[in-house]
CSV table of C-alpha atoms and ligand atoms in Angstrom, one decimal:
chain,number,residue,atom,x,y,z
A,1,MET,CA,292.3,57.2,-9.5
A,2,ASN,CA,292.3,54.8,-12.4
A,3,VAL,CA,288.6,52.8,-12.8
A,4,PRO,CA,288.5,50.0,-14.9
A,5,LEU,CA,285.8,49.1,-17.6
A,6,LEU,CA,285.0,45.8,-15.8
A,7,ASP,CA,287.2,44.2,-12.9
A,8,LEU,CA,286.3,40.6,-12.6
A,9,LYS,CA,288.5,40.2,-9.5
A,10,ARG,CA,286.3,42.0,-7.1
A,11,GLY,CA,283.4,39.9,-8.0
A,12,PHE,CA,285.4,36.7,-7.6
A,13,GLU,CA,286.7,38.0,-4.1
A,14,GLY,CA,283.2,37.8,-2.4
A,15,ILE,CA,282.3,34.1,-3.5
A,16,GLU,CA,285.7,32.3,-4.0
A,17,GLY,CA,285.5,30.0,-1.1
A,18,GLU,CA,282.0,28.5,-2.5
A,19,ILE,CA,283.6,28.7,-6.4
A,20,ARG,CA,286.5,26.6,-5.2
A,21,GLU,CA,284.4,24.5,-3.4
A,22,ALA,CA,282.3,24.0,-6.5
A,23,ILE,CA,285.2,23.3,-8.7
A,24,GLU,CA,286.5,20.8,-6.1
A,25,GLY,CA,283.5,19.0,-6.3
A,26,VAL,CA,283.9,18.3,-10.3
A,27,LEU,CA,287.3,17.4,-9.8
A,28,ASP,CA,286.7,14.9,-7.2
A,29,SER,CA,284.0,13.0,-9.5
A,30,GLN,CA,285.9,13.8,-12.8
A,31,ARG,CA,282.6,13.9,-14.7
A,32,PHE,CA,283.7,16.6,-16.9
A,33,ILE,CA,281.5,16.0,-19.8
A,34,LEU,CA,277.5,16.6,-19.3
A,35,GLY,CA,278.3,15.8,-15.5
A,36,PRO,CA,275.0,16.1,-13.0
A,37,GLN,CA,276.0,20.1,-12.7
A,38,VAL,CA,275.1,20.7,-16.3
A,39,LYS,CA,271.7,19.2,-15.7
A,40,GLU,CA,271.0,20.9,-12.8
A,41,PHE,CA,272.3,24.3,-14.0
A,42,GLU,CA,269.8,24.0,-17.1
A,43,GLU,CA,266.9,23.5,-14.7
A,44,GLU,CA,268.0,26.8,-12.7
A,45,VAL,CA,268.5,29.0,-16.0
A,46,ALA,CA,265.1,27.7,-17.4
A,47,SER,CA,263.2,28.3,-13.9
A,48,TYR,CA,265.0,31.7,-13.8
A,49,SER,CA,264.1,32.7,-17.7
A,50,GLY,CA,260.5,31.2,-17.4
A,51,THR,CA,261.2,28.8,-19.8
A,52,LYS,CA,260.0,24.9,-19.5
A,53,TYR,CA,263.7,23.7,-20.9
A,54,ALA,CA,267.4,24.6,-21.3
A,55,VAL,CA,270.2,23.1,-22.9
A,56,GLY,CA,273.9,23.9,-22.2
A,57,VAL,CA,276.2,24.5,-25.1
A,58,ALA,CA,279.7,25.6,-25.2
A,59,SER,CA,279.2,29.3,-26.0
A,60,GLY,CA,276.6,32.0,-26.7
A,61,SER,CA,277.6,31.8,-30.3
A,62,ASP,CA,276.9,28.3,-30.6
A,63,ALA,CA,273.6,28.7,-28.5
A,64,LEU,CA,272.6,30.6,-31.4
A,65,LEU,CA,273.9,28.6,-34.3
A,66,LEU,CA,272.3,25.4,-32.8
A,67,ALA,CA,269.0,27.2,-32.2
A,68,LEU,CA,269.0,28.2,-35.5
A,69,ARG,CA,269.8,24.5,-36.9
A,70,ALA,CA,266.9,23.2,-34.5
A,71,LEU,CA,264.4,25.1,-36.1
A,72,GLY,CA,265.7,23.8,-39.7
A,73,VAL,CA,267.1,27.1,-40.7
A,74,GLY,CA,269.7,26.3,-43.5
A,75,PRO,CA,271.4,27.3,-47.1
A,76,GLY,CA,268.4,29.1,-48.9
A,77,ASP,CA,267.0,30.9,-46.1
A,78,GLU,CA,267.3,34.3,-44.8
A,79,VAL,CA,267.1,35.7,-41.3
A,80,ILE,CA,266.3,39.1,-40.5
A,81,THR,CA,268.2,40.9,-37.6
A,82,THR,CA,269.8,44.1,-36.5
A,83,SER,CA,272.7,45.9,-38.1
A,84,PHE,CA,274.2,46.6,-34.6
A,85,SER,CA,275.4,44.0,-32.4
A,86,PHE,CA,278.3,41.8,-31.8
A,87,PHE,CA,279.8,40.1,-34.9
A,88,ALA,CA,278.3,36.7,-33.5
A,89,THR,CA,274.7,37.5,-34.1
A,90,ALA,CA,275.2,37.7,-38.1
A,91,GLY,CA,278.1,35.0,-37.8
A,92,SER,CA,275.8,32.5,-36.5
A,93,ILE,CA,273.2,32.8,-39.4
A,94,SER,CA,276.0,32.8,-41.8
A,95,ARG,CA,277.4,29.4,-39.8
A,96,ALA,CA,274.1,27.8,-40.1
A,97,GLY,CA,274.1,28.5,-43.9
A,98,ALA,CA,271.7,31.0,-44.1
A,99,MET,CA,271.5,34.6,-45.2
A,100,PRO,CA,271.7,37.4,-42.7
A,101,VAL,CA,269.3,40.3,-43.7
A,102,PHE,CA,270.0,43.3,-41.8
A,103,VAL,CA,267.6,46.1,-40.6
A,104,ASP,CA,268.0,49.7,-39.0
A,105,ILE,CA,268.2,50.3,-35.0
A,106,ASP,CA,265.8,52.6,-33.0
A,107,PRO,CA,268.3,55.3,-32.1
A,108,GLU,CA,266.7,55.3,-28.6
A,109,THR,CA,267.6,51.9,-27.8
A,110,PHE,CA,269.9,50.5,-30.1
A,111,ASN,CA,268.0,47.9,-30.7
A,112,LEU,CA,266.3,46.7,-33.7
A,113,ASP,CA,263.7,48.9,-35.1
A,114,PRO,CA,260.5,46.5,-35.8
A,115,ALA,CA,258.9,48.9,-37.9
A,116,LEU,CA,261.5,48.3,-40.6
A,117,ILE,CA,261.4,44.4,-40.3
A,118,GLU,CA,258.2,43.5,-42.5
A,119,ALA,CA,259.8,45.4,-45.8
A,120,LYS,CA,262.5,42.7,-45.7
A,121,ILE,CA,260.5,39.7,-45.3
A,122,THR,CA,260.6,37.6,-48.4
A,123,GLU,CA,259.6,34.1,-49.4
A,124,ARG,CA,262.9,33.0,-48.1
A,125,THR,CA,262.5,34.6,-44.7
A,126,LYS,CA,262.6,31.7,-41.9
A,127,ALA,CA,263.2,33.7,-38.9
A,128,ILE,CA,263.7,37.0,-37.0
A,129,LEU,CA,266.7,37.3,-34.7
A,130,PRO,CA,266.4,40.5,-32.2
A,131,VAL,CA,269.1,41.1,-29.9
A,132,HIS,CA,268.7,42.4,-26.3
A,133,LEU,CA,271.3,44.5,-26.8
A,134,PHE,CA,273.3,46.1,-23.6
A,135,GLY,CA,270.8,44.5,-21.3
A,136,GLN,CA,267.4,45.9,-22.4
A,137,CYS,CA,264.9,43.9,-24.3
A,138,ALA,CA,264.1,44.8,-28.0
A,139,ASP,CA,260.4,45.7,-28.3
A,140,MET,CA,259.2,42.2,-28.9
A,141,ASP,CA,255.7,42.6,-28.9
A,142,PRO,CA,255.4,44.0,-32.6
A,143,ILE,CA,258.4,41.4,-33.5
A,144,LEU,CA,256.2,38.7,-32.2
A,145,GLU,CA,253.3,40.0,-34.1
A,146,LEU,CA,255.1,40.2,-37.2
A,147,ALA,CA,256.4,36.7,-36.8
A,148,SER,CA,253.0,35.1,-36.3
A,149,LYS,CA,251.5,37.1,-39.4
A,150,HIS,CA,254.3,35.7,-41.4
A,151,ASN,CA,254.6,32.3,-40.1
A,152,LEU,CA,258.2,33.0,-39.3
A,153,THR,CA,260.0,31.9,-36.1
A,154,VAL,CA,261.7,34.2,-33.5
A,155,VAL,CA,265.5,33.4,-31.7
A,156,GLU,CA,266.2,36.0,-29.3
A,157,ASP,CA,269.6,36.7,-28.7
A,158,ALA,CA,269.8,37.2,-25.1
A,159,ALA,CA,273.6,36.8,-24.6
A,160,GLN,CA,273.8,40.4,-23.1
A,161,ALA,CA,270.3,40.1,-21.0
A,162,ILE,CA,270.0,37.1,-18.7
A,163,GLY,CA,267.4,38.3,-16.2
A,164,SER,CA,266.1,41.3,-18.3
A,165,GLU,CA,262.5,41.7,-18.8
A,166,TYR,CA,260.0,42.6,-21.1
A,167,LYS,CA,256.1,43.4,-19.8
A,168,GLY,CA,256.3,40.7,-17.3
A,169,ARG,CA,258.4,38.2,-19.6
A,170,ARG,CA,261.9,37.4,-19.0
A,171,ALA,CA,264.8,37.5,-22.1
A,172,GLY,CA,264.9,34.4,-23.4
A,173,SER,CA,261.2,33.3,-23.1
A,174,MET,CA,259.4,35.3,-25.6
A,175,GLY,CA,260.9,33.7,-29.0
A,176,ASN,CA,260.5,30.0,-30.2
A,177,LEU,CA,264.5,29.9,-28.6
A,178,GLY,CA,266.4,32.0,-26.4
A,179,CYS,CA,270.1,32.1,-26.6
A,180,PHE,CA,272.7,33.2,-23.7
A,181,SER,CA,276.1,33.5,-23.3
A,182,PHE,CA,278.5,33.1,-20.2
A,183,PHE,CA,281.5,34.8,-21.7
A,184,PRO,CA,283.5,36.4,-18.7
A,185,SER,CA,282.2,39.6,-19.3
A,186,LYS,CA,278.6,39.1,-19.4
A,187,ASN,CA,276.3,39.6,-16.3
A,188,LEU,CA,276.6,36.0,-15.8
A,189,GLY,CA,280.2,34.9,-16.8
A,190,GLY,CA,281.7,31.7,-16.1
A,191,PHE,CA,285.6,31.1,-16.2
A,192,GLY,CA,285.7,30.5,-19.9
A,193,ASP,CA,283.1,30.2,-22.9
A,194,GLY,CA,279.7,28.8,-22.3
A,195,GLY,CA,276.4,29.3,-23.5
A,196,MET,CA,272.6,27.9,-23.3
A,197,VAL,CA,269.6,28.0,-24.7
A,198,THR,CA,266.2,28.2,-23.3
A,199,MET,CA,262.8,27.0,-25.2
A,200,ASP,CA,259.1,25.6,-23.8
A,201,ASP,CA,259.0,23.3,-26.7
A,202,GLU,CA,260.1,19.8,-25.9
A,203,GLY,CA,260.9,18.7,-29.5
A,204,LEU,CA,263.1,21.8,-30.0
A,205,ALA,CA,265.2,21.1,-26.7
A,206,GLU,CA,265.7,17.4,-27.7
A,207,LYS,CA,267.3,18.7,-31.0
A,208,VAL,CA,269.3,21.4,-29.3
A,209,GLY,CA,270.4,18.6,-27.0
A,210,ILE,CA,271.3,16.4,-30.2
A,211,LEU,CA,273.0,19.1,-32.0
A,212,ARG,CA,275.4,19.9,-29.4
A,213,LYS,CA,276.5,16.2,-29.4
A,214,HIS,CA,277.6,15.4,-33.1
A,215,GLY,CA,273.8,15.1,-34.1
A,216,GLY,CA,273.2,11.9,-32.5
A,217,ARG,CA,270.6,10.8,-30.3
A,218,SER,CA,272.3,7.4,-29.5
A,219,GLU,CA,275.9,7.4,-29.5
A,220,TYR,CA,277.5,6.4,-32.7
A,221,HIS,CA,273.8,6.8,-34.7
A,222,HIS,CA,273.4,10.5,-36.2
A,223,SER,CA,270.5,12.0,-37.5
A,224,MET,CA,271.9,15.1,-37.9
A,225,ILE,CA,275.3,16.6,-38.6
A,226,GLY,CA,275.7,18.4,-35.5
A,227,TYR,CA,278.5,19.9,-33.5
A,228,ASN,CA,280.7,19.2,-30.1
A,229,SER,CA,279.2,22.2,-28.5
A,230,ARG,CA,278.6,21.1,-24.8
A,231,LEU,CA,278.7,23.2,-21.9
A,232,ASP,CA,281.4,22.0,-19.3
A,233,THR,CA,280.5,20.4,-16.2
A,234,LEU,CA,283.2,22.7,-14.5
A,235,GLN,CA,281.4,26.0,-15.8
A,236,ALA,CA,278.2,24.7,-14.8
A,237,ALA,CA,279.4,24.3,-11.6
A,238,ILE,CA,280.9,27.8,-11.3
A,239,LEU,CA,277.9,29.4,-12.8
A,240,GLN,CA,275.4,27.6,-10.5
A,241,VAL,CA,277.4,29.7,-7.6
A,242,LYS,CA,277.2,32.8,-9.4
A,243,LEU,CA,273.7,32.5,-10.6
A,244,LYS,CA,272.5,32.6,-6.8
A,245,TYR,CA,273.9,36.1,-7.0
A,246,LEU,CA,272.7,37.5,-10.3
A,247,ASP,CA,269.5,39.5,-9.2
A,248,GLY,CA,272.1,41.4,-6.6
A,249,TRP,CA,274.4,42.1,-9.1
A,250,SER,CA,271.9,43.4,-11.7
A,251,LYS,CA,270.4,45.4,-8.9
A,252,LYS,CA,273.8,47.1,-8.3
A,253,ARG,CA,274.3,47.8,-12.0
A,254,GLN,CA,270.8,49.7,-11.9
A,255,GLU,CA,271.9,51.7,-9.3
A,256,ASN,CA,274.9,52.6,-10.9
A,257,ALA,CA,273.0,53.7,-13.9
A,258,GLY,CA,270.4,55.6,-12.1
A,259,TYR,CA,273.6,57.4,-10.3
A,260,TYR,CA,275.1,58.2,-14.0
A,261,ASP,CA,271.6,59.1,-15.4
A,262,GLN,CA,271.6,61.9,-12.8
A,263,ALA,CA,274.7,63.2,-12.6
A,264,LEU,CA,275.3,63.1,-16.5
A,265,LYS,CA,271.9,64.6,-17.0
A,266,GLY,CA,273.0,68.3,-17.3
A,267,ILE,CA,276.2,67.7,-19.4
A,268,ASP,CA,276.1,69.0,-22.6
A,269,GLY,CA,277.7,66.6,-25.0
A,270,VAL,CA,276.6,63.2,-23.8
A,271,LYS,CA,273.4,61.7,-24.0
A,272,THR,CA,272.5,59.0,-21.5
A,273,PRO,CA,270.9,55.7,-22.4
A,274,LYS,CA,267.0,55.4,-22.5
A,275,ASP,CA,265.3,52.8,-20.4
A,276,MET,CA,262.4,52.4,-22.2
A,277,GLY,CA,260.4,51.3,-19.1
A,278,PHE,CA,259.7,47.9,-20.3
A,279,GLY,CA,260.7,46.2,-17.5
A,280,ARG,CA,263.9,45.2,-15.8
A,281,HIS,CA,267.1,46.4,-17.9
A,282,ILE,CA,269.9,44.7,-16.6
A,283,TYR,CA,272.8,47.1,-17.9
A,284,ASN,CA,275.2,44.8,-19.3
A,285,GLN,CA,276.8,47.8,-20.6
A,286,TYR,CA,276.1,51.6,-19.9
A,287,THR,CA,276.4,53.0,-23.3
A,288,LEU,CA,276.7,56.9,-23.8
A,289,ARG,CA,276.3,59.0,-27.1
A,290,ALA,CA,278.9,61.8,-27.2
A,291,LYS,CA,279.7,64.5,-29.0
A,292,ARG,CA,283.4,64.2,-30.4
A,293,ARG,CA,283.3,60.6,-29.2
A,294,ASP,CA,287.0,59.4,-30.2
A,295,GLU,CA,288.5,62.5,-28.3
A,296,LEU,CA,286.4,61.3,-25.3
A,297,LYS,CA,287.9,58.2,-25.7
A,298,ALA,CA,291.5,59.2,-25.7
A,299,TRP,CA,290.8,61.7,-22.9
A,300,PHE,CA,289.6,58.7,-20.9
A,301,LYS,CA,292.7,56.5,-21.8
A,302,ALA,CA,294.7,59.4,-20.6
A,303,LYS,CA,293.1,59.6,-17.3
A,304,GLY,CA,293.6,56.0,-16.6
A,305,MET,CA,289.6,55.4,-17.1
A,306,GLY,CA,288.0,52.2,-18.5
A,307,CYS,CA,285.9,52.5,-21.6
A,308,LYS,CA,285.3,51.1,-24.6
A,309,ILE,CA,283.3,51.3,-28.2
A,310,TYR,CA,280.5,48.4,-28.6
A,311,TYR,CA,280.5,48.9,-31.3
A,312,PRO,CA,282.7,50.7,-33.9
A,313,LEU,CA,281.5,49.0,-37.3
A,314,PRO,CA,277.7,48.2,-38.2
A,315,LEU,CA,277.6,44.4,-39.3
A,316,THR,CA,276.5,45.6,-42.8
A,317,LEU,CA,280.4,47.3,-43.3
A,318,GLN,CA,282.1,44.0,-42.1
A,319,ASP,CA,284.4,43.0,-44.4
A,320,CYS,CA,283.4,39.5,-44.4
A,321,TYR,CA,279.7,40.6,-45.6
A,322,ARG,CA,281.0,43.3,-48.6
A,323,PHE,CA,279.5,40.2,-50.8
A,324,LEU,CA,276.1,40.7,-49.4
A,325,GLY,CA,276.0,44.2,-51.2
A,326,TYR,CA,275.3,46.5,-48.3
A,327,ARG,CA,276.5,50.3,-48.7
A,328,GLU,CA,277.6,53.0,-46.1
A,329,GLY,CA,274.3,54.9,-45.9
A,330,ASP,CA,271.7,51.8,-46.0
A,331,MET,CA,271.9,51.8,-42.1
A,332,PRO,CA,272.0,55.5,-41.1
A,333,GLN,CA,271.0,54.8,-37.4
A,334,ALA,CA,273.5,51.8,-37.0
A,335,GLU,CA,276.0,53.9,-38.7
A,336,ARG,CA,275.6,56.9,-36.6
A,337,ALA,CA,275.6,54.8,-33.4
A,338,ALA,CA,278.9,53.2,-34.4
A,339,GLN,CA,280.1,57.0,-34.4
A,340,GLU,CA,278.9,58.2,-31.1
A,341,VAL,CA,278.7,55.3,-28.6
A,342,ILE,CA,280.9,55.0,-26.0
A,343,SER,CA,280.3,52.5,-22.9
A,344,ILE,CA,281.6,53.5,-19.5
A,345,PRO,CA,282.2,51.2,-16.1
A,346,ILE,CA,278.9,49.7,-14.5
A,347,PHE,CA,280.2,46.5,-13.2
A,348,PRO,CA,278.4,45.9,-9.7
A,349,GLU,CA,280.9,46.2,-7.4
A,350,LEU,CA,282.2,50.2,-8.8
A,351,SER,CA,282.4,51.8,-5.8
A,352,LEU,CA,280.7,55.4,-4.9
A,353,GLU,CA,284.3,57.2,-5.3
A,354,GLU,CA,285.1,55.6,-8.8
A,355,ARG,CA,281.4,56.5,-10.0
A,356,GLU,CA,282.1,60.1,-9.2
A,357,GLU,CA,285.5,60.0,-10.8
A,358,VAL,CA,284.1,58.9,-14.1
A,359,VAL,CA,281.5,61.6,-14.1
A,360,ARG,CA,284.5,64.1,-13.2
A,361,VAL,CA,286.3,63.2,-15.9
A,362,ILE,CA,283.3,63.4,-18.7
A,363,ARG,CA,282.3,66.6,-16.8
A,364,ASP,CA,286.1,68.1,-17.4
A,365,PHE,CA,286.1,66.9,-20.9
A,366,TYR,CA,283.3,68.9,-22.0
A,367,GLU,CA,283.2,71.6,-19.2
A,368,GLY,CA,286.6,72.2,-18.2
A,369,GLY,CA,287.5,73.7,-21.4
A,370,ALA,CA,289.9,70.8,-22.1
A,371,ALA,CA,290.8,68.9,-25.1
A,372,VAL,CA,289.4,71.8,-27.3
A,373,SER,CA,291.2,70.9,-30.5
A,374,SER,CA,289.6,71.0,-33.9
B,1,PLP,C1,278.6,37.9,-26.4
B,1,PLP,C2,277.7,37.8,-27.3
B,1,PLP,C3,277.3,37.0,-28.3
B,1,PLP,C4,278.2,35.5,-28.3
B,1,PLP,O1,278.4,34.7,-27.3
B,1,PLP,P1,279.9,34.0,-26.8
B,1,PLP,O2,279.6,33.1,-25.7
B,1,PLP,O3,280.9,35.2,-26.8
B,1,PLP,O4,280.0,33.4,-28.3
B,1,PLP,C5,276.2,37.2,-29.1
B,1,PLP,N1,275.6,38.0,-28.9
B,1,PLP,C6,275.9,39.2,-28.4
B,1,PLP,C7,274.9,40.3,-28.4
B,1,PLP,C8,277.0,38.9,-27.5
B,1,PLP,O5,277.1,40.0,-26.8
């Protein structure tokens, strides 16, 4: 049996009629740029995330960039963030003209370790950018406390965490701004790129709204040097349909995670991810730590099983950041995670048989005497 890491077709099949209707509606109107569906969807995401405002943008990466720009982050500024995330987290800081300052992660959650932040704060620090990695919120209370103590702003990278909760608050509603991605593999995925910035502050909402259309409050009059970064009407119309199903899908991901937690518990060789009990974990990924990880990955591949390494290299060791001067050993936990992590199929439509097969393949690897090389 082959089990894919993610099968978008299955999610689509259940709602195909509704989606086609939504697309037809946009085609009929021909209002492709900031059509009414964008505003409606912004209101829906704001309400879903527990914020007053939300502004649709072209991608999750741009959501981060526009959020930082709206806060006035730019050249000469430093932004403290995690060393273990998708590249766009750090790339957006650089694109804003600022310098990313990396901290190591908490090995239990793969999220930025709040205890390591204060030592990195300088007079140039403007913001802290925590990531809610794999669908579980970073430990936000100590981060928000530090930010308020040092007069810093907080931008949440909630690209993998729409609907995730922390002590009763939703991802994207705790910092000054929250950033979401609708890349197809996220829990709420569009049919292409898309993103959203959430906030309670009206001034910030206005700024992000201006930045996404070239920095102009009125057409051809530019108060800021902005971008072409709007959420397409077509994507908004599609995402409006999908948002209605998101809670059900998140629940299924949690059920799959619960199954794996139990079924993999006794296998010596893998460590299941820890749910910190902060609130709802939406499992964008189910990420194990595995002994002989690269061999296990090859074993998965040989068995026709989907898996992926998120992420094989910490941000501090990326070629493009060599100029920052970080070295191997600077981020021991992130570096160890990069060697040990492997994400397995967790998507909502995964069948019982498929889940069992994934577990069987892992069990065979560690207990069946398989692949006893080296
Ligand atoms: C996906 C992702 C992004 C970027 O989102 P895009 O929509 O692909 O630009 C940023 N940060 C994290 C943590 C992500 O997973």
